[in-house]
Coordinates of N, CA and C and ligand atoms in Angstrom, one line a residue:
X193 N 75.2 44.9 -317.4 CA 76.3 45.8 -316.8 C 76.2 45.7 -315.4
X194 N 77.4 45.5 -314.8 CA 77.7 45.2 -313.1 C 77.8 46.9 -312.8
X195 N 77.5 47.0 -311.8 CA 77.6 48.9 -311.4 C 78.9 49.1 -311.0
X196 N 79.9 48.7 -311.4 CA 81.4 48.7 -311.2 C 81.8 49.4 -312.3
X197 N 81.5 48.8 -313.8 CA 81.6 49.1 -315.0 C 80.9 50.0 -315.5
X198 N 81.1 51.2 -315.6 CA 80.5 52.6 -316.8 C 80.2 52.0 -317.9
X199 N 79.3 52.3 -318.8 CA 79.3 51.3 -320.1 C 80.0 52.5 -320.9
X200 N 81.0 51.7 -321.9 CA 82.0 52.4 -322.7 C 81.2 52.7 -324.2
X201 N 81.1 53.8 -324.8 CA 80.4 53.9 -325.7 C 81.4 54.3 -327.1
X202 N 81.9 53.7 -328.0 CA 82.9 54.0 -328.6 C 82.3 53.8 -330.5
X203 N 83.0 54.7 -331.0 CA 82.4 55.2 -332.6 C 84.0 54.7 -333.2
X204 N 83.7 53.9 -334.3 CA 84.7 53.5 -335.2 C 84.5 53.9 -336.2
X205 N 84.8 55.0 -336.8 CA 84.5 55.9 -338.0 C 85.2 55.2 -339.3
X206 N 86.0 54.2 -339.3 CA 86.8 53.5 -340.3 C 87.3 54.7 -341.2
X207 N 87.2 54.2 -342.6 CA 87.6 55.4 -343.3 C 86.5 56.4 -344.0
X208 N 86.0 57.0 -342.8 CA 85.0 58.0 -343.1 C 85.3 59.2 -342.3
X209 N 84.9 60.1 -342.9 CA 84.7 61.4 -342.2 C 86.5 62.3 -342.0
X210 N 86.7 63.0 -342.9 CA 87.9 63.4 -343.3 C 88.0 64.9 -342.2
X211 N 89.1 65.5 -342.2 CA 89.2 66.8 -341.2 C 87.7 67.5 -341.2
X212 N 87.1 68.2 -342.4 CA 86.6 69.1 -342.6 C 85.1 68.3 -341.6
X213 N 84.8 67.0 -342.1 CA 83.7 66.4 -341.9 C 83.8 66.3 -340.3
X214 N 84.7 65.8 -340.0 CA 85.1 65.5 -338.7 C 84.7 66.9 -337.8
X215 N 85.2 68.0 -338.2 CA 84.7 69.0 -337.5 C 83.1 69.6 -337.3
X216 N 82.7 69.1 -338.4 CA 81.4 69.6 -338.6 C 80.5 68.7 -337.7
X217 N 81.0 67.3 -337.7 CA 80.6 66.4 -336.8 C 80.3 66.7 -335.3
X218 N 81.7 66.8 -334.8 CA 82.0 67.1 -333.4 C 81.1 68.2 -333.2
X219 N 80.7 69.6 -334.1 CA 80.0 70.7 -333.8 C 78.5 70.2 -333.4
X220 N 78.0 69.1 -334.4 CA 77.0 68.9 -334.3 C 76.5 67.9 -333.0
X221 N 77.6 67.2 -332.8 CA 77.5 66.2 -331.7 C 77.4 66.6 -330.5
X222 N 78.2 67.8 -330.3 CA 78.5 68.2 -328.8 C 77.5 68.7 -328.5
X223 N 76.4 69.5 -329.4 CA 75.5 70.2 -328.6 C 74.5 69.1 -328.4
X224 N 74.4 67.7 -329.0 CA 73.5 66.8 -328.7 C 74.0 66.0 -327.6
X225 N 75.4 66.0 -327.2 CA 75.7 65.2 -325.8 C 76.4 65.8 -324.9
X226 N 75.7 66.0 -323.9 CA 76.5 67.2 -323.0 C 77.1 66.0 -322.2
X227 N 78.3 66.4 -321.5 CA 79.2 65.6 -320.5 C 78.2 64.5 -319.4
X228 N 78.4 63.5 -319.2 CA 77.9 62.6 -318.3 C 79.0 61.8 -317.9
X229 N 78.7 61.8 -316.2 CA 80.2 60.8 -315.9 C 79.3 59.4 -315.3
X230 N 78.2 58.9 -316.1 CA 78.1 57.4 -315.8 C 77.9 56.9 -316.8
X231 N 79.2 57.3 -318.0 CA 79.5 56.8 -319.3 C 80.8 57.3 -319.7
X232 N 81.6 56.4 -320.5 CA 82.5 56.8 -321.2 C 82.6 56.8 -322.9
X233 N 82.5 58.1 -323.4 CA 82.8 57.9 -325.0 C 84.0 58.1 -325.3
X234 N 84.4 57.2 -326.4 CA 85.6 57.2 -327.2 C 85.3 57.2 -328.7
X235 N 86.1 58.2 -329.2 CA 86.1 58.4 -330.6 C 87.1 57.9 -331.1
X236 N 87.1 57.1 -332.7 CA 88.2 56.6 -333.3 C 88.2 57.3 -334.7
X237 N 88.4 58.5 -335.0 CA 88.5 59.1 -336.5 C 89.6 58.6 -337.1
X238 N 90.0 58.6 -338.6 CA 90.7 58.0 -339.1 C 92.3 58.8 -338.9
X239 N 93.3 58.4 -338.9 CA 94.1 59.0 -338.4 C 94.4 60.2 -339.3
X240 N 93.8 60.9 -340.5 CA 94.4 61.9 -341.2 C 93.2 63.2 -340.4
X241 N 92.0 62.5 -339.9 CA 91.2 63.4 -339.3 C 91.3 63.5 -337.7
X242 N 92.3 62.9 -337.0 CA 92.6 62.7 -335.8 C 92.6 64.3 -334.8
X243 N 94.0 65.0 -335.6 CA 94.1 66.3 -334.8 C 93.0 67.1 -335.3
X244 N 92.1 67.2 -336.3 CA 90.9 67.8 -336.3 C 90.1 67.6 -335.6
X245 N 89.7 66.4 -335.6 CA 88.4 65.9 -334.1 C 88.9 66.4 -332.7
X246 N 90.1 66.2 -332.6 CA 90.5 66.7 -331.3 C 90.6 68.0 -331.2
X247 N 90.6 68.7 -331.9 CA 90.5 70.3 -331.7 C 89.3 70.7 -331.7
X248 N 88.6 70.1 -332.5 CA 87.1 70.3 -332.3 C 86.4 69.8 -331.0
X249 N 87.0 69.1 -330.5 CA 86.6 68.8 -329.1 C 87.4 69.4 -328.1
X250 N 88.2 70.2 -328.1 CA 88.9 70.8 -327.0 C 88.5 71.2 -325.9
X251 N 87.0 71.7 -326.2 CA 86.5 72.1 -324.7 C 85.7 71.0 -323.9
X252 N 86.2 70.0 -324.7 CA 85.5 68.7 -324.1 C 86.1 67.4 -323.4
X253 N 86.5 67.7 -322.5 CA 88.1 66.9 -322.0 C 87.1 65.3 -321.5
X254 N 86.0 65.4 -321.4 CA 85.1 64.0 -321.1 C 85.1 63.2 -322.4
X255 N 85.5 63.9 -323.2 CA 85.4 62.7 -324.8 C 87.0 61.9 -324.7
X256 N 86.8 60.7 -325.0 CA 88.2 60.4 -325.3 C 88.7 60.0 -326.7
X257 N 89.7 59.8 -326.7 CA 90.3 59.6 -328.4 C 91.0 58.5 -328.4
X258 N 90.9 57.8 -329.5 CA 91.6 56.6 -330.0 C 92.0 56.6 -331.4
X259 N 92.8 55.6 -332.1 CA 93.6 55.6 -333.4 C 92.9 54.3 -333.5
X260 N 92.4 53.9 -334.6 CA 92.2 52.9 -335.3 C 93.3 51.7 -335.7
X261 N 94.5 52.1 -335.6 CA 95.3 51.3 -336.1 C 96.7 51.8 -335.9
X262 N 97.8 50.9 -335.3 CA 99.0 51.1 -335.3 C 99.9 50.5 -335.8
X263 N 101.1 50.4 -336.1 CA 102.1 49.2 -336.7 C 102.5 48.9 -335.6
X264 N 103.3 47.3 -335.6 CA 103.6 46.7 -334.4 C 105.0 46.9 -334.1
X265 N 105.5 47.4 -335.3 CA 107.0 48.1 -335.0 C 107.0 49.4 -333.8
X266 N 108.4 49.4 -333.3 CA 108.8 50.6 -332.4 C 108.7 52.2 -333.4
X267 N 109.3 51.8 -334.7 CA 109.8 52.9 -335.7 C 110.3 52.6 -336.6
X268 N 110.3 53.2 -337.9 CA 111.2 52.6 -338.8 C 110.7 53.0 -340.3
X269 N 111.2 52.4 -341.3 CA 110.7 52.5 -342.5 C 109.7 51.5 -343.0
X270 N 108.4 52.0 -342.6 CA 107.0 51.7 -342.9 C 106.0 52.6 -343.6
X271 N 106.2 52.8 -344.5 CA 105.7 54.1 -345.2 C 104.3 53.8 -344.9
X272 N 103.6 55.1 -344.7 CA 102.2 55.0 -344.4 C 101.6 54.5 -343.1
X273 N 102.3 54.0 -341.8 CA 102.2 53.5 -341.0 C 102.1 54.6 -339.9
X274 N 101.6 54.3 -338.8 CA 101.4 55.2 -337.9 C 102.2 54.4 -336.5
X275 N 103.1 54.8 -335.2 CA 103.5 54.1 -334.3 C 102.7 54.0 -333.1
X276 N 102.7 53.4 -332.2 CA 102.0 53.9 -331.1 C 102.6 54.9 -330.2
X277 N 104.0 55.4 -330.2 CA 104.5 56.2 -329.6 C 104.0 57.6 -330.4
X278 N 103.6 57.8 -331.6 CA 103.3 58.7 -332.5 C 101.9 59.0 -332.5
X279 N 101.0 57.6 -332.0 CA 99.4 57.9 -331.6 C 99.2 58.3 -330.4
X280 N 100.3 58.1 -329.3 CA 100.0 58.7 -327.9 C 100.2 60.2 -327.7
X281 N 101.5 60.4 -328.7 CA 102.0 61.8 -328.7 C 100.7 62.6 -329.4
X282 N 100.2 62.1 -330.4 CA 99.0 62.9 -330.8 C 98.0 63.2 -329.9
X283 N 97.8 62.0 -328.5 CA 96.5 62.1 -328.0 C 95.8 61.1 -327.8
X284 N 96.2 60.4 -328.6 CA 95.3 59.0 -328.5 C 95.6 58.1 -327.3
X285 N 94.9 57.7 -326.5 CA 94.6 56.7 -324.9 C 94.4 55.8 -325.5
X286 N 93.5 55.3 -326.6 CA 93.0 54.0 -327.1 C 93.8 53.5 -328.6
X287 N 93.5 51.9 -329.2 CA 93.8 51.9 -330.0 C 93.0 50.6 -330.6
X288 N 92.3 50.4 -331.3 CA 91.6 49.4 -331.9 C 92.9 48.5 -332.4
X289 N 92.7 47.2 -332.0 CA 93.9 46.0 -332.3 C 92.9 44.8 -332.6
X290 N 93.2 44.2 -333.8 CA 92.7 43.0 -334.3 C 90.8 42.9 -334.6
X291 N 90.7 44.1 -335.2 CA 89.3 44.4 -335.9 C 89.4 43.6 -336.6
X292 N 88.3 43.4 -336.9 CA 88.1 42.2 -337.8 C 88.0 42.2 -339.4
X293 N 88.3 43.6 -339.7 CA 88.9 44.3 -341.0 C 90.1 43.9 -341.3
X294 N 90.6 44.5 -340.4 CA 92.1 44.2 -340.0 C 92.6 42.7 -340.4
X295 N 91.9 41.3 -339.9 CA 92.2 40.4 -339.5 C 91.7 39.7 -341.2
X296 N 90.6 40.1 -341.5 CA 90.2 39.5 -342.7 C 90.2 40.0 -344.0
X297 N 90.3 41.5 -344.0 CA 90.5 42.3 -345.3 C 92.0 42.4 -345.5
X298 N 92.7 42.6 -344.4 CA 94.0 42.9 -344.5 C 95.3 41.8 -344.2
X299 N 94.3 41.0 -343.7 CA 95.3 39.3 -343.5 C 95.7 39.6 -342.2
X300 N 96.1 40.5 -341.3 CA 96.4 40.2 -340.0 C 96.2 39.1 -339.3
X301 N 97.4 38.6 -338.8 CA 97.0 37.3 -337.7 C 97.3 37.5 -336.5
X302 N 96.6 36.3 -335.8 CA 96.7 36.3 -334.3 C 98.4 37.1 -333.3
X303 N 99.1 36.2 -334.4 CA 100.5 36.9 -334.0 C 100.6 38.3 -334.2
X304 N 100.3 39.0 -335.2 CA 100.7 40.2 -335.5 C 99.8 41.4 -334.3
X305 N 98.2 40.7 -334.1 CA 97.4 41.1 -332.8 C 98.4 41.3 -331.8
X306 N 99.0 40.3 -331.4 CA 99.5 40.3 -330.2 C 100.6 41.0 -330.1
X307 N 101.3 41.3 -331.1 CA 102.5 42.1 -330.9 C 102.0 43.6 -331.0
X308 N 101.0 43.8 -331.9 CA 100.4 45.4 -331.4 C 99.8 45.7 -330.3
X309 N 99.2 44.7 -329.3 CA 99.0 44.8 -328.3 C 99.8 45.1 -327.5
X310 N 100.8 44.4 -327.4 CA 101.9 44.8 -326.4 C 102.6 46.4 -326.5
X311 N 102.8 46.2 -327.8 CA 103.4 47.5 -328.3 C 102.8 48.5 -327.9
X312 N 101.2 48.7 -328.0 CA 100.4 49.8 -327.4 C 100.6 49.7 -325.9
X313 N 100.5 48.7 -325.3 CA 100.7 48.8 -323.8 C 101.9 49.7 -323.4
X314 N 102.8 49.1 -324.2 CA 104.2 49.6 -323.5 C 104.3 51.2 -324.0
X315 N 103.3 51.8 -324.4 CA 103.2 53.0 -325.0 C 101.9 53.8 -324.4
X316 N 101.3 53.4 -323.4 CA 100.6 53.8 -322.2 C 99.0 54.0 -323.5
X317 N 99.2 53.3 -324.7 CA 97.7 53.2 -325.3 C 97.1 52.1 -324.6
X318 N 95.6 52.1 -324.5 CA 95.0 51.0 -324.0 C 94.3 50.6 -325.4
X319 N 94.8 48.8 -325.4 CA 94.4 48.2 -326.6 C 93.0 48.2 -326.6
X320 N 92.2 48.2 -327.6 CA 90.7 47.9 -327.6 C 90.9 46.2 -328.5
X321 N 90.9 45.6 -327.9 CA 91.0 44.2 -328.7 C 89.9 43.7 -329.0
X322 N 89.6 43.6 -330.6 CA 88.3 43.2 -330.9 C 88.6 41.4 -331.3
X323 N 87.4 40.8 -330.8 CA 87.6 39.1 -331.5 C 85.9 39.2 -331.9
X324 N 85.9 37.8 -332.8 CA 84.6 37.6 -333.2 C 84.8 36.6 -334.4
X325 N 83.6 35.8 -334.2 CA 83.5 34.7 -335.2 C 83.1 34.7 -336.6
X326 N 83.4 33.9 -337.4 CA 82.8 34.0 -339.1 C 81.3 33.3 -339.1
X327 N 80.5 33.9 -340.0 CA 79.5 33.2 -339.9 C 79.5 31.6 -340.1
X328 N 80.4 31.1 -340.8 CA 80.6 29.4 -340.9 C 81.1 29.1 -339.4
X329 N 81.9 29.8 -338.8 CA 82.4 29.3 -337.3 C 80.9 29.5 -336.6
X330 N 80.2 30.4 -336.8 CA 79.0 30.3 -335.7 C 78.2 28.9 -336.0
X331 N 77.8 28.9 -337.4 CA 77.2 27.5 -337.9 C 77.4 26.5 -337.4
X332 N 79.0 26.2 -337.3 CA 79.7 25.2 -336.5 C 79.5 25.1 -335.0
X333 N 78.9 26.2 -334.3 CA 79.2 26.1 -333.4 C 80.5 26.1 -332.6
X334 N 81.6 27.1 -333.4 CA 82.4 27.2 -332.9 C 82.8 28.4 -332.2
X335 N 82.0 29.2 -331.8 CA 81.9 30.9 -331.6 C 82.6 31.1 -330.4
X336 N 82.5 30.4 -329.4 CA 83.0 30.6 -327.9 C 84.8 30.1 -328.5
X337 N 85.1 29.0 -329.1 CA 86.1 28.6 -329.3 C 87.4 29.8 -330.1
X338 N 86.4 30.2 -331.2 CA 87.2 30.9 -331.8 C 87.5 32.6 -330.9
X339 N 86.5 32.7 -330.0 CA 86.6 34.3 -329.5 C 87.8 33.9 -328.2
X340 N 87.8 32.7 -327.9 CA 88.7 32.6 -327.0 C 90.0 32.3 -327.3
X341 N 89.8 31.8 -328.5 CA 91.3 31.2 -329.1 C 92.4 32.5 -329.4
X342 N 91.5 33.6 -330.3 CA 91.4 35.1 -330.6 C 92.3 35.7 -329.2
X343 N 91.2 35.5 -328.2 CA 91.6 36.4 -327.3 C 93.0 35.8 -326.6
X344 N 93.4 34.3 -326.3 CA 94.2 33.8 -325.6 C 95.6 34.6 -326.4
X345 N 95.5 34.1 -328.1 CA 96.6 34.6 -328.3 C 97.2 35.8 -328.6
X346 N 96.2 37.0 -328.3 CA 96.6 38.1 -328.4 C 96.8 38.4 -327.1
X347 N 96.5 38.2 -325.8 CA 96.6 38.5 -324.5 C 97.9 37.6 -324.0
X348 N 98.3 36.4 -324.2 CA 98.9 35.5 -323.1 C 100.4 36.9 -323.4
X349 N 101.1 37.0 -324.3 CA 102.3 37.4 -324.0 C 102.4 38.8 -323.2
X350 N 101.3 39.7 -323.0 CA 101.3 40.8 -322.0 C 101.1 40.1 -320.9
X351 N 100.3 39.1 -320.7 CA 100.0 38.7 -319.1 C 101.2 38.3 -318.5
X352 N 102.3 37.3 -319.4 CA 103.3 37.2 -318.9 C 104.3 38.3 -319.0
X353 N 104.4 39.5 -319.6 CA 105.3 40.2 -319.5 C 105.1 40.9 -318.6
X354 N 103.9 41.8 -318.4 CA 103.2 42.7 -317.7 C 101.7 42.8 -317.4
X355 N 101.1 41.9 -315.9 CA 100.2 41.6 -315.9 C 99.3 43.1 -315.4
X356 N 99.8 44.1 -315.2 CA 99.3 45.2 -314.6 C 98.6 45.9 -315.9
X357 N 99.5 45.7 -317.1 CA 99.0 46.1 -318.6 C 97.6 45.9 -318.7
X358 N 97.2 44.8 -318.4 CA 95.8 44.3 -318.6 C 94.8 45.2 -317.8
X359 N 95.0 45.7 -316.9 CA 93.8 47.1 -316.5 C 93.4 47.7 -317.4
X360 N 94.2 48.6 -318.6 CA 93.9 49.5 -319.2 C 93.0 48.5 -320.4
X361 N 93.0 47.4 -320.5 CA 92.2 46.7 -321.8 C 90.8 46.9 -321.5
X362 N 90.4 47.0 -323.1 CA 89.2 46.9 -323.5 C 88.9 45.9 -324.5
X363 N 87.6 44.9 -324.4 CA 87.7 43.8 -325.1 C 86.3 44.5 -326.0
X364 N 86.5 43.8 -327.3 CA 85.3 44.0 -327.9 C 85.1 42.7 -328.5
X365 N 83.3 42.5 -328.3 CA 83.2 41.0 -329.1 C 82.2 41.9 -330.5
X366 N 82.5 41.3 -331.5 CA 82.1 41.8 -332.7 C 82.0 40.6 -334.0
X367 N 81.1 39.9 -334.0 CA 80.9 39.0 -334.5 C 80.7 39.2 -336.1
X368 N 81.8 39.0 -337.1 CA 81.9 39.3 -338.3 C 80.5 39.3 -339.3
X369 N 79.7 38.5 -338.8 CA 78.6 38.5 -339.7 C 77.7 39.4 -339.3
X370 N 77.8 40.2 -338.4 CA 77.2 41.4 -337.9 C 77.7 42.7 -338.2
X371 N 78.6 42.7 -338.6 CA 79.3 44.1 -339.1 C 78.8 44.4 -339.9
X372 N 78.4 45.7 -340.3 CA 78.0 46.4 -341.4 C 77.1 45.9 -342.1
X373 N 76.2 44.8 -341.6 CA 75.5 43.9 -342.5 C 73.8 44.2 -342.0
X374 N 73.9 45.0 -340.8 CA 72.3 45.0 -340.5 C 71.7 44.1 -339.7
X375 N 72.6 43.0 -339.8 CA 72.2 41.3 -338.9 C 72.8 41.9 -337.5
X376 N 72.2 42.2 -336.8 CA 72.8 42.3 -335.2 C 72.7 41.0 -334.5
X377 N 73.6 40.8 -333.6 CA 73.5 39.9 -332.8 C 72.1 40.0 -331.7
X378 N 71.4 38.8 -331.1 CA 70.4 39.2 -330.1 C 71.2 39.5 -329.5
X379 N 70.5 40.3 -328.1 CA 71.3 40.4 -326.8 C 71.3 38.9 -326.2
X380 N 70.6 38.0 -326.5 CA 71.1 36.8 -326.0 C 72.4 35.9 -326.2
X381 N 72.6 36.3 -328.0 CA 73.9 35.7 -328.8 C 75.2 36.7 -328.1
X382 N 74.8 37.9 -327.7 CA 76.0 38.9 -327.2 C 76.5 38.3 -325.8
X383 N 75.2 38.2 -324.9 CA 75.5 37.8 -323.5 C 76.3 36.5 -323.6
X384 N 76.1 35.6 -324.3 CA 76.5 34.1 -324.4 C 78.3 34.5 -324.9
X385 N 78.5 34.9 -325.8 CA 79.9 35.1 -326.3 C 80.4 36.0 -325.2
X386 N 79.8 37.2 -324.4 CA 80.4 37.7 -323.3 C 80.8 37.1 -322.2
X387 N 79.8 36.0 -322.1 CA 80.1 34.7 -320.9 C 81.3 34.6 -321.1
X388 N 81.7 33.7 -322.5 CA 82.9 33.2 -322.5 C 84.2 33.6 -322.5
X389 N 84.2 35.0 -322.9 CA 85.3 36.2 -322.9 C 85.5 36.4 -321.5
X390 N 84.7 36.4 -320.9 CA 84.9 37.0 -319.1 C 85.7 35.1 -318.9
X391 N 84.9 34.6 -319.0 CA 85.5 33.2 -318.3 C 86.8 33.1 -318.7
X392 N 87.3 33.1 -319.9 CA 88.8 33.3 -320.5 C 89.5 34.5 -319.9
X393 N 89.3 35.2 -319.7 CA 90.2 36.5 -319.1 C 90.2 36.2 -317.6
X394 N 89.1 35.3 -316.8 CA 89.7 35.2 -315.5 C 90.5 33.8 -315.6
X395 N 90.4 33.3 -316.5 CA 91.6 32.1 -316.5 C 92.9 32.9 -316.7
X396 N 93.0 33.7 -317.6 CA 94.3 34.1 -318.0 C 94.6 35.3 -316.7
X397 N 93.8 35.6 -316.4 CA 94.5 37.2 -315.8 C 94.0 37.0 -314.3
X398 N 92.9 36.0 -314.2 CA 92.6 36.1 -312.6 C 91.2 37.1 -312.5
X399 N 91.4 37.5 -311.0 CA 90.3 38.3 -310.9 C 90.8 39.5 -311.1
X400 N 91.8 40.0 -311.4 CA 92.0 41.3 -311.9 C 91.6 41.8 -313.1
X401 N 90.8 40.7 -313.7 CA 90.6 41.1 -315.2 C 89.0 41.5 -315.2
X402 N 88.5 41.4 -314.0 CA 87.0 41.9 -313.7 C 86.5 42.8 -314.2
X403 N 87.5 43.8 -314.1 CA 87.1 45.4 -314.3 C 87.2 45.4 -315.8
X404 N 87.9 44.8 -317.0 CA 87.9 44.8 -318.6 C 86.6 44.9 -318.6
X405 N 86.2 46.2 -319.4 CA 85.0 46.2 -320.0 C 84.8 45.2 -321.3
X406 N 83.7 44.8 -321.4 CA 83.6 44.0 -323.0 C 82.3 44.6 -323.5
X407 N 82.8 44.9 -324.8 CA 82.0 45.9 -325.6 C 81.4 44.9 -326.7
X408 N 79.9 44.9 -327.0 CA 79.4 44.4 -328.2 C 79.7 45.3 -329.4
X409 N 80.0 44.7 -330.6 CA 79.7 45.7 -331.8 C 79.5 45.0 -333.0
X410 N 78.3 45.4 -333.6 CA 78.0 44.9 -335.0 C 76.4 45.2 -335.2
X411 N 76.4 46.4 -336.1 CA 75.1 46.8 -336.5 C 74.1 47.3 -335.4
X412 N 75.3 47.8 -334.2 CA 73.9 48.7 -333.5 C 73.5 49.8 -333.9
X413 N 72.4 50.3 -333.6 CA 71.9 51.5 -333.9 C 71.4 51.9 -332.8
X414 N 70.5 53.2 -333.0 CA 69.9 54.0 -332.1 C 69.0 53.4 -331.6
X415 N 68.3 52.8 -332.6 CA 67.0 51.6 -331.7 C 67.4 50.5 -331.2
X416 N 68.5 50.0 -331.5 CA 68.5 48.5 -330.5 C 69.9 49.1 -329.6
X417 N 70.5 50.0 -329.4 CA 71.5 50.2 -328.5 C 71.2 49.9 -327.2
X418 N 70.0 50.5 -326.6 CA 69.9 50.2 -325.1 C 69.5 48.9 -324.8
X419 N 68.6 48.0 -325.9 CA 68.5 46.5 -325.4 C 69.7 45.9 -325.1
X420 N 70.4 46.1 -326.4 CA 72.3 45.5 -326.1 C 72.8 45.7 -325.0
X421 N 72.6 46.9 -324.3 CA 73.2 48.0 -323.0 C 73.0 46.9 -321.7
X422 N 71.8 46.7 -321.9 CA 71.1 45.9 -320.8 C 71.2 44.4 -321.1
X423 N 71.7 43.5 -321.8 CA 71.8 42.7 -321.8 C 73.5 42.0 -321.1
X424 N 72.7 41.2 -320.1 CA 74.0 40.8 -318.8 C 75.2 40.3 -319.8
X425 N 76.4 40.9 -319.0 CA 77.7 41.0 -319.3 C 78.3 41.7 -320.5
X426 N 77.0 42.7 -321.0 CA 77.6 43.8 -321.9 C 78.0 45.1 -321.5
X427 N 79.0 45.7 -321.4 CA 79.7 46.6 -320.6 C 79.7 47.9 -321.5
X428 N 79.7 47.7 -322.8 CA 79.6 49.0 -323.5 C 79.0 48.5 -325.3
X429 N 79.4 49.0 -326.1 CA 78.9 49.3 -327.4 C 80.1 49.9 -328.2
X430 N 80.5 48.9 -329.7 CA 81.4 49.8 -330.6 C 80.8 49.5 -331.9
X431 N 80.9 50.9 -332.2 CA 79.9 51.4 -333.3 C 80.2 51.6 -334.7
X432 N 80.2 51.0 -335.9 CA 80.7 51.8 -336.9 C 79.8 52.8 -337.8
X433 N 78.9 52.2 -338.7 CA 77.8 53.0 -339.3 C 77.0 54.1 -338.7
X434 N 76.8 53.2 -337.3 CA 75.8 54.5 -336.7 C 76.2 55.5 -336.0
X435 N 77.6 55.5 -336.1 CA 78.4 56.4 -335.2 C 78.7 57.6 -336.5
X436 N 78.7 57.3 -337.4 CA 79.1 58.5 -338.5 C 77.9 59.8 -338.2
X437 N 76.5 59.8 -338.0 CA 75.6 60.7 -338.0 C 75.5 61.1 -336.4
X438 N 75.7 62.5 -336.1 CA 75.9 62.9 -335.0 C 74.6 62.8 -334.4
X439 N 73.6 63.0 -334.9 CA 72.1 62.8 -334.1 C 72.2 61.1 -333.8
X440 N 72.4 60.1 -334.6 CA 72.3 58.7 -333.8 C 73.1 58.3 -332.8
X441 N 74.6 59.2 -333.2 CA 75.8 59.1 -331.9 C 75.1 59.3 -330.9
X442 N 74.8 60.5 -330.9 CA 74.4 61.3 -329.6 C 73.1 60.4 -329.0
X443 N 72.2 59.9 -329.6 CA 71.3 58.8 -328.9 C 71.7 57.7 -328.6
X444 N 72.8 57.4 -329.1 CA 73.7 56.0 -328.6 C 74.1 56.2 -327.5
X445 N 75.0 57.4 -327.3 CA 75.5 57.7 -326.1 C 74.9 58.2 -325.1
X446 N 73.6 58.7 -325.4 CA 72.4 58.7 -324.3 C 71.6 57.7 -323.8
X447 N 71.9 56.5 -324.6 CA 71.0 55.6 -324.3 C 71.0 55.0 -322.9
Ligands
LIG1158 P1 78.9 48.5 -338.0 O1 78.6 49.4 -336.8 O2 78.9 49.5 -338.8 O3 78.2 47.2 -338.0 O4 80.4 48.5 -337.6 C1 80.9 47.7 -336.4 C2 82.2 47.9 -336.5 O5 82.8 47.3 -337.2 C3 82.9 48.8 -335.4 O6 84.0 48.5 -335.1

């Protein structure tokens, strides 16, 4: 962590916690996590629980909200999808883009990821761009090359169009082999990938990119959160499973 960036703790609930469960979660979480001005906490509920989660946190403007996905198009006949404008209208200020489950389960490409990044930025949603290598890519020594390729592919269009939009960007390094597996990257592994990402951001966008936070995600728990947060270059955490329990999520937010 540098002093200028306060840690960002982000909860990706994935396809968990409907409106009733999200409301109960927030009731339990809010009493365990008092507002702190030395960190930013962002929750990514499912689209269907988004409104309920925001209402349950109405008294806590310190908490930020984002959506887990948007469609790349402005609007139209895309049954089941959510547009960037609609997400912003509902109170989202962030959106996950390029998550490994979108890439590897739903087959989203680098090009689609880039379109979503631009659409999000155009509607005032800060993209949380996720990058990360598969296990075979790590074993082949391609980790840095993969994350830098994903980063460049997603951001080059945005940089060319509107370099200032980069200021709201957040990056999450999530090695695919660490997601939901209980196999966390070591703080050294995280630092090494974050260094490559930081350098690539500098090449793309110059020193204006210094303030972009780079989060680590993949089997973060209340037990390993503080070691990961202390790793050089790690500016925050993106948490799946351990963010579903209000007690462990509060412990991570207070780490
Ligand atoms: P887990 O914390 O469950 O490994 O998930 C990480 C993740 O994908 C967050 O986006």
